[in-house]
Coordinates of C-alpha atoms and ligand atoms in Angstrom, one line a residue:
Chain Z
X1 CA 2.1 293.1 221.9
X2 CA 0.1 292.3 219.0
X3 CA 0.7 295.6 217.3
X4 CA 4.5 295.0 217.5
X5 CA 3.9 291.4 216.0
X6 CA 1.8 292.6 213.2
X7 CA 4.3 295.4 212.3
X8 CA 7.0 292.7 212.1
X9 CA 4.6 290.5 210.0
X10 CA 4.3 293.1 207.3
X11 CA 7.7 294.4 207.3
X12 CA 10.3 293.4 204.7
X13 CA 14.2 293.2 205.2
X14 CA 14.5 296.7 203.7
X15 CA 12.1 297.9 206.6
X16 CA 9.4 298.8 204.2
X17 CA 5.9 297.4 204.4
X18 CA 4.7 294.8 201.9
X19 CA 1.4 292.9 201.8
X20 CA 1.1 289.4 200.5
X21 CA -1.4 286.6 200.8
X22 CA 1.1 284.9 202.9
X23 CA 1.8 287.7 205.5
X24 CA -2.0 288.3 205.7
X25 CA -2.3 284.6 206.6
X26 CA 0.4 285.0 209.2
X27 CA -1.2 288.1 210.7
X28 CA -4.5 286.1 211.1
X29 CA -2.6 283.5 212.9
X30 CA -0.9 286.0 215.3
X31 CA -4.4 287.6 215.9
X32 CA -5.8 284.1 216.5
X33 CA -3.1 283.4 219.1
X34 CA -3.6 286.7 220.8
X35 CA -7.4 285.8 221.2
X36 CA -6.9 282.4 222.4
X37 CA -4.3 283.8 224.9
X38 CA -7.0 286.2 226.0
X39 CA -9.2 283.2 226.7
X40 CA -11.5 283.8 223.6
X41 CA -13.2 280.5 222.8
X42 CA -11.4 278.6 219.9
X43 CA -14.5 278.2 217.8
X44 CA -15.5 281.9 218.5
X45 CA -11.9 283.0 217.6
X46 CA -12.1 281.1 214.4
X47 CA -15.3 282.5 213.3
X48 CA -14.1 286.0 214.2
X49 CA -10.9 285.7 212.1
X50 CA -12.9 284.3 209.2
X51 CA -15.2 287.4 209.6
X52 CA -12.1 289.8 209.4
X53 CA -10.4 288.0 206.6
X54 CA -12.5 289.6 203.8
X55 CA -11.8 293.1 205.2
X56 CA -8.1 292.3 205.7
X57 CA -7.6 291.5 202.1
X58 CA -9.4 294.6 200.9
X59 CA -8.3 297.9 199.8
X60 CA -7.7 299.5 203.3
X61 CA -4.9 297.1 204.2
X62 CA -3.4 296.6 200.8
X63 CA -3.1 300.4 200.3
X64 CA -2.1 301.3 203.7
X65 CA 1.1 302.9 204.6
X66 CA 1.2 300.8 207.8
X67 CA -0.6 297.6 207.1
X68 CA 0.0 296.3 210.4
X69 CA -1.7 299.2 212.1
X70 CA -4.6 299.1 209.6
X71 CA -4.9 295.5 210.3
X72 CA -5.2 296.0 214.1
X73 CA -7.8 298.7 213.4
X74 CA -10.0 296.5 211.4
X75 CA -9.7 293.6 214.2
X76 CA -10.3 296.3 216.9
X77 CA -13.3 297.8 215.3
X78 CA -14.8 294.4 214.5
X79 CA -14.4 293.4 218.2
X80 CA -15.9 296.5 219.4
X81 CA -18.9 296.1 217.1
X82 CA -19.3 292.4 218.2
X83 CA -19.0 293.4 221.9
X84 CA -21.1 296.5 221.9
X85 CA -23.8 297.7 219.9
X86 CA -26.3 300.0 221.8
X87 CA -25.6 300.4 225.4
X88 CA -28.4 298.7 227.3
X89 CA -29.5 299.8 230.5
X90 CA -31.8 297.8 233.0
X91 CA -35.3 296.9 231.5
X92 CA -37.3 298.6 234.2
X93 CA -40.8 297.4 234.5
X94 CA -43.3 299.8 233.0
X95 CA -45.6 299.2 236.0
X96 CA -45.1 297.5 239.2
X97 CA -41.9 296.1 240.6
X98 CA -38.9 295.1 238.6
X99 CA -37.4 291.8 239.4
X100 CA -33.8 291.1 238.7
X101 CA -32.2 287.8 239.1
X102 CA -28.5 286.9 239.2
X103 CA -27.2 283.5 238.3
X104 CA -23.8 282.0 237.5
X105 CA -21.0 279.6 238.5
X106 CA -19.8 279.0 242.0
X107 CA -17.7 282.0 243.2
X108 CA -18.3 284.3 240.2
X109 CA -19.2 287.2 242.4
X110 CA -23.1 287.2 242.4
X111 CA -23.6 288.0 246.1
X112 CA -21.2 290.8 246.0
X113 CA -22.5 292.1 242.6
X114 CA -26.1 291.9 243.6
X115 CA -25.4 294.3 246.6
X116 CA -23.5 296.7 244.3
X117 CA -26.5 296.8 242.0
X118 CA -28.8 297.5 244.7
X119 CA -26.8 300.4 245.8
X120 CA -26.4 301.9 242.4
X121 CA -30.2 301.5 241.8
X122 CA -31.0 303.2 245.1
X123 CA -28.4 306.0 244.5
X124 CA -28.3 306.7 241.0
X125 CA -31.8 305.5 239.8
X126 CA -33.8 306.5 242.9
X127 CA -35.2 303.0 243.2
X128 CA -36.3 301.4 246.4
X129 CA -34.5 298.0 246.2
X130 CA -35.2 294.8 248.3
X131 CA -32.3 292.3 248.2
X132 CA -33.4 288.5 248.5
X133 CA -31.1 285.8 249.9
X134 CA -32.2 283.0 247.9
X135 CA -28.9 280.8 248.5
X136 CA -29.8 278.6 251.4
X137 CA -27.0 276.1 250.6
X138 CA -23.7 277.9 251.0
X139 CA -22.6 278.3 254.7
X140 CA -23.2 281.9 255.9
X141 CA -24.4 283.1 252.3
X142 CA -27.5 284.7 254.0
X143 CA -25.4 286.3 256.7
X144 CA -23.1 287.6 253.9
X145 CA -25.9 289.3 252.0
X146 CA -27.4 290.6 255.2
X147 CA -24.1 292.3 256.1
X148 CA -23.8 293.8 252.6
X149 CA -27.4 295.1 252.8
X150 CA -26.7 296.7 256.1
X151 CA -23.6 298.3 254.5
X152 CA -25.5 300.0 251.6
X153 CA -28.8 300.5 253.6
X154 CA -30.9 298.2 251.6
X155 CA -33.3 295.7 253.3
X156 CA -32.6 292.1 252.8
X157 CA -35.4 289.4 252.8
X158 CA -34.2 286.0 253.8
X159 CA -35.7 282.8 255.5
X160 CA -33.6 280.4 257.2
X161 CA -33.7 277.1 255.5
X162 CA -36.6 276.6 253.1
X163 CA -36.8 276.4 249.3
X164 CA -35.2 279.1 247.0
X165 CA -38.2 279.1 244.8
X166 CA -40.7 279.9 247.7
X167 CA -38.3 282.4 249.1
X168 CA -38.2 284.2 245.7
X169 CA -41.9 284.0 245.4
X170 CA -42.5 285.3 249.0
X171 CA -40.1 288.1 248.3
X172 CA -42.5 289.6 245.8
X173 CA -45.1 289.8 248.5
X174 CA -42.7 291.2 251.0
X175 CA -41.6 293.7 248.4
X176 CA -45.4 294.8 247.8
X177 CA -45.7 295.3 251.6
X178 CA -42.5 297.3 251.9
X179 CA -43.3 299.4 248.8
X180 CA -39.9 298.2 247.1
X181 CA -40.0 298.7 243.4
X182 CA -36.9 296.7 242.6
X183 CA -36.5 293.2 243.8
X184 CA -32.7 291.6 243.4
X185 CA -32.5 287.9 243.7
X186 CA -29.2 286.4 244.6
X187 CA -29.1 282.7 243.8
X188 CA -26.6 280.0 244.7
X189 CA -23.7 279.2 242.5
X190 CA -24.3 276.3 240.6
X191 CA -22.8 274.1 237.7
X192 CA -24.6 274.3 234.3
X193 CA -24.5 270.6 234.2
X194 CA -26.4 270.2 237.5
X195 CA -29.8 269.5 236.2
X196 CA -31.6 269.9 239.5
X197 CA -30.2 273.2 240.2
X198 CA -30.7 274.5 236.7
X199 CA -34.3 273.3 237.1
X200 CA -34.6 275.3 240.2
X201 CA -33.6 278.5 238.4
X202 CA -36.2 277.7 235.7
X203 CA -38.7 277.4 238.6
X204 CA -37.6 280.7 240.1
X205 CA -38.1 282.3 236.7
X206 CA -41.5 280.8 236.3
X207 CA -42.7 282.1 239.7
X208 CA -41.2 285.6 239.5
X209 CA -41.1 286.5 235.9
X210 CA -38.0 288.6 236.2
X211 CA -37.6 291.6 233.9
X212 CA -33.8 290.9 233.8
X213 CA -31.9 287.6 234.2
X214 CA -28.2 288.5 234.5
X215 CA -25.5 285.9 234.1
X216 CA -22.5 286.7 236.2
X217 CA -19.3 285.6 234.9
X218 CA -15.7 285.8 236.2
X219 CA -13.2 287.6 234.0
X220 CA -10.7 284.9 234.5
X221 CA -12.7 282.1 233.0
X222 CA -11.3 280.2 230.1
X223 CA -12.5 278.0 227.2
X224 CA -15.4 276.4 229.2
X225 CA -17.2 279.9 229.2
X226 CA -18.9 278.8 226.0
X227 CA -20.4 275.7 227.4
X228 CA -21.5 277.1 230.5
X229 CA -23.0 280.2 228.8
X230 CA -24.6 278.2 226.2
X231 CA -26.3 275.8 228.7
X232 CA -27.5 278.8 231.1
X233 CA -28.9 280.4 227.8
X234 CA -30.6 277.3 226.7
X235 CA -32.5 276.9 230.1
X236 CA -33.1 280.5 231.0
X237 CA -34.2 283.6 228.9
X238 CA -31.0 285.6 229.8
X239 CA -31.3 289.1 229.4
X240 CA -27.8 290.3 230.1
X241 CA -24.3 289.5 231.6
X242 CA -22.0 290.9 234.2
X243 CA -18.2 290.4 234.1
X244 CA -16.6 290.4 237.4
X245 CA -13.1 290.9 238.7
X246 CA -12.0 293.0 235.9
X247 CA -9.5 294.7 238.4
X248 CA -7.3 291.7 237.8
X249 CA -4.9 291.3 234.8
X250 CA -7.4 288.6 233.1
X251 CA -7.8 289.6 229.4
X252 CA -11.5 288.7 229.6
X253 CA -11.8 287.0 226.1
X254 CA -14.9 285.2 227.6
X255 CA -16.7 288.4 227.0
X256 CA -16.7 287.9 223.3
X257 CA -17.5 284.2 223.6
X258 CA -20.4 285.1 226.0
X259 CA -21.9 287.8 223.5
X260 CA -21.5 285.4 220.5
X261 CA -22.9 282.3 222.2
X262 CA -25.7 283.9 224.2
X263 CA -26.5 287.1 222.2
X264 CA -27.0 288.9 225.3
X265 CA -25.2 292.2 226.1
X266 CA -22.7 292.7 228.9
X267 CA -24.4 295.3 230.9
X268 CA -21.8 296.0 233.7
X269 CA -18.5 295.1 234.9
X270 CA -17.2 294.9 238.5
X271 CA -13.6 296.2 239.3
X272 CA -13.1 295.5 243.0
X273 CA -14.4 294.1 246.2
X274 CA -15.7 297.4 247.5
X275 CA -19.6 298.0 247.1
X276 CA -19.1 300.9 244.7
X277 CA -16.8 298.9 242.3
X278 CA -19.4 298.6 239.6
X279 CA -19.1 300.1 236.1
X280 CA -20.9 300.4 232.9
X281 CA -19.4 298.0 230.2
X282 CA -17.3 299.7 227.6
X283 CA -16.9 297.7 224.4
X284 CA -13.8 299.7 223.2
X285 CA -12.0 299.3 226.4
X286 CA -12.8 295.6 226.6
X287 CA -11.7 295.2 222.8
X288 CA -8.4 296.8 223.7
X289 CA -8.0 294.7 226.8
X290 CA -8.7 291.3 225.0
X291 CA -6.2 292.2 222.2
X292 CA -3.7 293.0 224.8
Chain U
X1 CA 1.7 255.1 203.7
X2 CA 0.3 258.3 202.4
X3 CA -3.1 257.5 203.9
X4 CA -1.6 256.7 207.3
X5 CA 0.3 260.0 207.3
X6 CA -3.0 261.7 206.4
X7 CA -4.8 260.2 209.4
X8 CA -2.4 261.3 211.9
X9 CA -2.3 265.0 210.6
X10 CA -6.0 265.4 211.1
X11 CA -5.5 263.5 214.4
X12 CA -2.7 265.9 215.5
X13 CA -5.0 268.8 214.7
X14 CA -7.9 267.2 216.8
X15 CA -5.4 266.9 219.6
X16 CA -4.1 270.4 219.5
X17 CA -7.7 271.6 219.5
X18 CA -8.5 269.4 222.5
X19 CA -5.6 270.7 224.4
X20 CA -6.7 274.4 223.6
X21 CA -10.2 273.6 224.7
X22 CA -8.7 272.3 228.0
X23 CA -7.1 275.8 228.5
X24 CA -3.5 274.5 227.9
X25 CA -3.0 277.6 225.8
X26 CA -2.5 278.0 222.0
X27 CA 1.4 278.2 222.1
X28 CA 1.9 275.1 224.3
X29 CA -0.8 273.3 222.5
X30 CA 1.1 273.7 219.3
X31 CA 4.5 272.9 221.0
X32 CA 3.0 269.7 222.4
X33 CA 1.5 268.6 219.0
X34 CA 4.7 269.3 217.3
X35 CA 6.6 267.2 220.0
X36 CA 4.2 264.4 219.2
X37 CA 4.6 264.9 215.3
X38 CA 8.3 264.6 215.8
X39 CA 8.0 261.4 218.0
X40 CA 5.7 259.8 215.3
X41 CA 8.3 260.7 212.5
X42 CA 11.2 259.2 214.6
X43 CA 9.1 256.1 215.0
X44 CA 8.9 256.5 218.8
X45 CA 5.4 256.1 218.2
X46 CA 4.6 253.2 216.0
X47 CA 0.8 253.5 215.1
X48 CA -1.7 256.4 214.8
X49 CA -3.8 254.5 217.3
X50 CA -1.1 254.9 219.9
X51 CA -0.8 258.8 219.6
X52 CA -3.5 259.5 222.3
X53 CA -2.2 257.1 224.8
X54 CA 1.4 258.4 224.2
X55 CA 0.3 262.0 224.6
X56 CA -1.7 261.2 227.8
X57 CA 1.3 259.3 229.3
X58 CA 3.8 262.2 228.4
X59 CA 1.6 264.8 230.0
X60 CA 0.9 262.7 233.1
X61 CA 4.5 262.0 233.6
X62 CA 5.2 265.7 233.3
X63 CA 2.8 266.5 235.9
X64 CA 4.1 263.6 238.1
X65 CA 7.8 264.4 237.7
X66 CA 9.2 266.3 240.5
X67 CA 5.9 266.3 242.2
X68 CA 6.1 266.0 245.8
X69 CA 2.5 264.9 246.2
X70 CA 2.4 264.5 250.0
X71 CA 2.0 267.6 252.2
X72 CA 4.8 269.4 253.9
X73 CA 5.2 268.1 257.5
X74 CA 6.8 269.8 260.5
X75 CA 8.7 267.1 262.6
X76 CA 8.9 269.1 265.6
X77 CA 5.3 270.5 266.3
X78 CA 2.2 271.7 264.4
X79 CA 2.3 271.7 260.7
X80 CA 1.1 275.2 259.2
X81 CA -0.6 275.2 255.9
X82 CA -1.5 278.5 254.2
X83 CA -4.4 278.4 251.6
X84 CA -4.0 281.4 249.4
X85 CA -5.6 282.5 246.0
X86 CA -7.6 284.8 244.0
X87 CA -11.2 285.7 245.0
X88 CA -13.8 282.9 244.8
X89 CA -11.7 280.1 243.9
X90 CA -12.7 277.8 246.8
X91 CA -10.2 278.5 249.6
X92 CA -12.4 278.4 252.3
X93 CA -14.2 275.3 251.2
X94 CA -11.0 273.7 250.6
X95 CA -9.8 274.6 254.1
X96 CA -12.8 272.6 255.5
X97 CA -12.1 269.8 252.9
X98 CA -8.4 269.6 254.0
X99 CA -9.4 269.6 257.7
X100 CA -11.7 266.6 257.0
X101 CA -9.2 264.8 255.0
X102 CA -6.4 265.1 257.8
X103 CA -8.8 264.4 260.7
X104 CA -9.9 261.2 258.9
X105 CA -6.3 260.4 259.1
X106 CA -6.5 260.7 262.8
X107 CA -4.7 264.2 263.0
X108 CA -5.7 267.0 265.4
X109 CA -6.5 270.1 263.3
X110 CA -7.2 273.8 264.1
X111 CA -8.6 276.3 261.5
X112 CA -7.3 280.0 261.5
X113 CA -10.0 282.3 260.1
X114 CA -7.5 284.8 258.6
X115 CA -9.9 286.4 256.3
X116 CA -10.9 289.2 258.5
X117 CA -12.2 291.3 255.6
X118 CA -14.8 289.8 253.5
X119 CA -18.5 290.0 254.8
X120 CA -19.2 286.7 256.7
X121 CA -15.9 285.0 255.8
X122 CA -15.4 284.2 259.6
X123 CA -18.9 282.9 259.9
X124 CA -18.6 280.9 256.8
X125 CA -15.4 279.1 258.2
X126 CA -16.9 278.7 261.5
X127 CA -19.9 276.7 260.2
X128 CA -17.4 274.5 258.4
X129 CA -15.3 274.2 261.5
X130 CA -18.3 272.8 263.5
X131 CA -19.4 270.4 260.6
X132 CA -16.1 269.0 260.3
X133 CA -15.6 268.9 264.2
X134 CA -12.4 271.1 264.6
X135 CA -11.4 274.1 266.5
X136 CA -11.2 277.5 265.1
X137 CA -9.4 280.7 266.0
X138 CA -11.2 283.9 264.9
X139 CA -10.7 287.6 265.6
X140 CA -13.2 290.6 265.1
X141 CA -13.9 291.7 261.6
X142 CA -11.1 294.0 260.4
X143 CA -8.5 292.6 262.8
X144 CA -5.0 291.9 261.4
X145 CA -4.9 288.6 259.7
X146 CA -1.4 288.1 261.0
X147 CA -2.7 288.4 264.5
X148 CA -5.0 285.6 263.9
X149 CA -2.4 283.3 262.6
X150 CA -0.2 284.2 265.6
X151 CA -2.8 283.3 268.1
X152 CA -3.8 280.2 266.0
X153 CA -0.3 279.0 266.1
X154 CA -0.2 279.5 269.8
X155 CA -3.4 277.5 270.4
X156 CA -2.0 274.7 268.3
X157 CA 1.0 274.4 270.2
X158 CA -0.9 274.6 273.6
X159 CA -3.4 271.9 272.5
X160 CA -0.7 269.9 270.9
X161 CA -2.4 269.8 267.5
X162 CA -0.8 268.4 264.3
X163 CA -2.0 271.0 261.8
X164 CA -2.8 274.7 261.5
X165 CA -4.9 275.4 258.5
X166 CA -4.8 279.1 257.6
X167 CA -7.8 280.4 255.3
X168 CA -6.8 283.8 254.0
X169 CA -8.9 286.2 252.1
X170 CA -9.2 286.2 248.4
X171 CA -7.0 288.7 246.7
X172 CA -6.1 289.8 243.1
X173 CA -2.4 288.8 242.6
X174 CA -1.4 292.1 240.9
X175 CA -2.4 294.2 244.0
X176 CA 1.0 294.8 245.8
X177 CA -0.5 295.8 249.1
X178 CA -2.4 292.7 249.4
X179 CA 0.5 290.5 248.5
X180 CA 2.4 292.3 251.2
X181 CA -0.3 291.5 253.7
X182 CA 0.1 287.8 252.7
X183 CA 3.9 288.0 253.1
X184 CA 3.4 289.4 256.6
X185 CA 1.1 286.5 257.4
X186 CA 3.9 284.2 256.2
X187 CA 6.6 286.0 258.1
X188 CA 4.6 286.0 261.4
X189 CA 3.9 282.3 261.0
X190 CA 7.4 281.6 260.8
X191 CA 8.2 283.7 264.0
X192 CA 5.8 281.6 265.9
X193 CA 6.6 278.0 264.7
X194 CA 9.9 277.1 263.2
X195 CA 9.8 276.7 259.5
X196 CA 6.1 277.8 259.3
X197 CA 4.3 277.8 256.8
X198 CA 5.3 274.4 256.0
X199 CA 3.0 274.5 253.0
X200 CA 1.6 277.2 250.9
X201 CA -1.2 276.1 248.8
X202 CA -2.3 278.2 245.9
X203 CA -6.1 277.4 245.4
X204 CA -6.9 277.6 241.6
X205 CA -10.3 277.3 240.0
X206 CA -10.3 274.7 237.3
X207 CA -12.5 277.1 235.1
X208 CA -9.6 279.6 235.0
X209 CA -8.1 280.3 231.7
X210 CA -4.7 281.7 230.8
X211 CA -4.8 284.1 233.8
X212 CA -3.8 281.2 236.1
X213 CA -0.2 281.6 234.8
X214 CA -0.2 285.0 236.0
X215 CA -1.6 283.9 239.3
X216 CA 0.9 281.1 239.8
X217 CA 3.9 283.5 238.9
X218 CA 2.9 286.3 241.1
X219 CA 1.8 284.3 244.2
X220 CA 5.0 282.4 243.9
X221 CA 7.1 285.5 243.6
X222 CA 5.0 287.3 246.3
X223 CA 5.0 284.5 248.9
X224 CA 6.3 281.3 247.7
X225 CA 3.9 278.5 246.8
X226 CA 4.6 275.0 247.5
X227 CA 1.6 273.3 245.9
X228 CA -1.6 273.8 244.1
X229 CA -5.1 272.7 244.7
X230 CA -7.3 272.6 241.6
X231 CA -10.8 273.2 242.5
X232 CA -14.3 272.7 240.8
X233 CA -13.1 269.9 238.6
X234 CA -16.6 268.5 239.0
X235 CA -17.6 271.0 236.3
X236 CA -16.9 270.7 232.5
X237 CA -13.6 272.8 232.7
X238 CA -10.6 270.5 232.4
X239 CA -8.0 272.7 234.4
X240 CA -5.5 272.2 231.6
X241 CA -3.8 275.3 232.6
X242 CA -1.8 273.4 235.1
X243 CA 0.0 271.8 232.3
X244 CA 1.1 275.3 231.2
X245 CA 2.1 276.3 234.6
X246 CA 4.0 273.2 235.1
X247 CA 6.1 274.0 232.1
X248 CA 7.1 277.4 233.6
X249 CA 7.2 276.7 237.4
X250 CA 7.4 273.3 239.0
X251 CA 4.4 273.5 241.4
X252 CA 3.1 270.0 242.3
X253 CA -0.5 269.7 242.2
X254 CA -1.4 268.1 245.6
X255 CA -5.2 268.0 245.6
X256 CA -8.5 268.4 243.7
X257 CA -11.8 269.7 244.5
X258 CA -14.7 267.8 243.2
X259 CA -17.9 269.5 244.7
X260 CA -19.0 271.6 247.4
X261 CA -19.3 268.9 250.3
X262 CA -16.4 268.5 252.7
X263 CA -15.9 265.1 251.3
X264 CA -15.5 266.2 247.7
X265 CA -11.8 266.3 247.8
X266 CA -9.0 263.9 246.6
X267 CA -5.1 263.8 246.2
X268 CA -4.2 264.6 242.7
X269 CA -3.8 261.7 240.3
X270 CA -1.9 262.7 237.2
X271 CA -3.2 259.7 235.0
X272 CA -6.8 260.3 236.0
X273 CA -6.3 264.1 235.2
X274 CA -4.9 263.6 231.8
X275 CA -7.6 260.8 231.0
X276 CA -10.2 263.4 231.7
X277 CA -8.6 266.0 229.6
X278 CA -9.4 264.1 226.4
X279 CA -12.5 262.5 227.7
Ligands
GTP301 N1 -11.2 291.8 243.2 C1 -12.5 291.6 243.0 N2 -13.2 290.5 243.9 C2 -14.5 290.4 243.6 C3 -15.2 291.0 242.6 N3 -16.4 290.7 242.7 C4 -16.4 289.9 243.7 N4 -15.4 289.7 244.3 C5 -14.9 288.8 245.4 O1 -15.2 287.5 244.8 C6 -15.4 286.6 245.9 C7 -16.5 285.9 245.8 O2 -17.7 286.6 245.7 P1 -19.3 286.2 246.0 O3 -20.1 287.4 245.8 O4 -19.2 285.5 247.3 O5 -19.4 285.2 244.8 P2 -20.8 284.4 244.6 O6 -20.9 284.2 243.2 O7 -22.0 284.9 245.3 O8 -20.2 282.9 245.1 P3 -21.3 281.7 245.4 O9 -22.5 282.3 246.1 O10 -20.7 280.8 246.4 O11 -21.5 281.0 244.1 C8 -15.4 287.4 247.2 O12 -14.1 287.5 247.7 C9 -15.7 288.8 246.6 O13 -15.3 289.9 247.4 C10 -14.5 292.1 241.8 O14 -15.2 292.6 240.8 N5 -13.2 292.1 241.9
GTP302 N1 -18.7 272.7 242.3 C1 -17.7 273.1 243.1 N2 -17.9 274.2 243.8 C2 -16.8 274.7 244.7 C3 -15.8 273.8 244.9 N3 -14.9 274.3 245.8 C4 -15.6 275.4 246.2 N4 -16.7 275.7 245.5 C5 -17.8 276.7 245.7 O1 -17.2 277.9 245.2 C6 -17.8 278.9 246.1 C7 -16.8 279.8 246.6 O2 -16.1 278.9 247.6 P1 -15.3 279.6 248.8 O3 -14.6 278.5 249.5 O4 -16.1 280.7 249.5 O5 -14.1 280.4 248.0 P2 -13.0 281.4 248.5 O6 -11.8 281.4 247.6 O7 -12.7 281.3 250.0 O8 -13.7 282.9 248.4 P3 -13.1 284.2 248.9 O9 -12.6 283.9 250.3 O10 -14.4 285.0 248.8 O11 -12.0 284.7 248.0 C8 -18.8 278.2 247.0 O12 -20.0 278.3 246.5 C9 -18.3 276.8 247.2 O13 -19.2 275.9 247.5 C10 -15.6 272.7 244.1 O14 -14.6 271.8 244.1 N5 -16.5 272.3 243.2
MG303 MG1 -23.3 284.0 246.5
MG304 MG1 -12.9 282.5 251.6

């Protein structure tokens, strides 16, 4: 583990701890490798290490009984600080319905997640949600959302065939008629480099003016998370992110990349296939997981 | 001489970074750049300009070596192919693509909808079956996946078909009960048709980072993997993690997924792959 490695870095032959410029450098290298193996983006890892260097050369480490431990603490605390900040809940509309749009790459977990959110908002926040099946492209995507909606007792608005932008716009009207106060838009997975489909998302945003635009990201994503997130952020006013499949052994370093590149907070994580497998994001747990 | 040496140090750093950016992983990226540095010192590489080509070739050969690129084949009856992998990697879509690939070659193909768990999984594969024009065996939601496979093998034997493609549910590789379920599917297939499954394809998402190593290891330990399919290569991710996997387990990459249509599918080409890695 990284703690073992750092303890070794700062230990001399006599078994006592010793700090030198050299082993601080070595410690930084070990942390860098740990971050990269956790899928933190290369540039983000570099910036992060540069950010802790000053503190690492400071009093706390130099005078510490166990410098390796102190070093880890600095790294861990800094990670928590970058990942966390204030816990942000959903930006509920002060008046009228709240529109929440989910977007992301193919297979990230959007459809499953949008149903989990609907269930949570209904049961914990006493909201009256409407799910909107705006993926008209993937085979049986509408059916998938309808089944999930049934399982949690939330209505699903869908149109067979048709244009996702129109469907979302129409959903606002349907919500008004049904008295739904929370409209959740499930969009089709898409590549950030697919101009036409990114434009489609921009149009959905323009027509429905969501209070929340949540980027759904798979915890196992690697280095390309930065390009992906940057492009989504460039084209859409993202307000948050959700990291999925955190029940796997993926370290989830993309969480740091996401935060650094988009500036948006991770609001939730999902931890399984069942519809109650949705949790609030905990920066300290994530930091520990990334560091391994 | 000094200037020439300076150029390639910077170049070696650049190559190491490109490898990391491609998800090869930090330790292997360093290893590889060290290897290249050695070859350059030993004059196996003459000029700095040759370094990139040398590296591409070295990586491509590594991926091609011991690679049985063709699909496993049953000489005495239907060939059974299992498609397995973590949630959302593209198994169902790949099953459809593989069906199209095989029917284009004139083979008779049957699909087995062995994901009886996820919402609309059967419907999704059903739609693909009609699009591609192949038969499909489906049971009710919640049915035993192994029973679906059993029936599908029966049907393929009866209809004298060449391939049974088994689409399984996505599963996290660290969940032992789900790995056991997969192992049961494997066993049942083997009881029904000798030697089945003749191919077990692990479907990997090209955007996956270092976790793909854990996936490859645990799926191989759990049920045995005979080949990889690397999907979503039409995105910006390079899928370099397969180079890291290749160092640890010999898993031939058989196909790549290049989009969401049934024709967005091709046999793996190591040289094309390594070219794209540094593009
Ligand atoms: N283990 C696990 N599986 C998950 C999680 N979230 C989603 N899944 C699974 O991941 C797979 C993909 O989920 P979907 O909801 O269909 O993903 P999507 O983003 O809507 O996919 P597209 O619409 O095709 O882009 C399904 O098998 C889900 O059950 C999670 O937190 N943990
Ligand atoms: N761009 C792109 N998308 C792909 C590719 N392969 C699959 N997809 C998309 O990825 C998403 C998930 O594909 P599925 O085939 O449902 O994945 P799966 O592994 O069967 O998912 P689960 O059964 O839920 O585990 C869908 O939106 C597919 O269209 C590919 O090669 N390129
Ligand atoms: Mg979906
Ligand atoms: Mg599937």
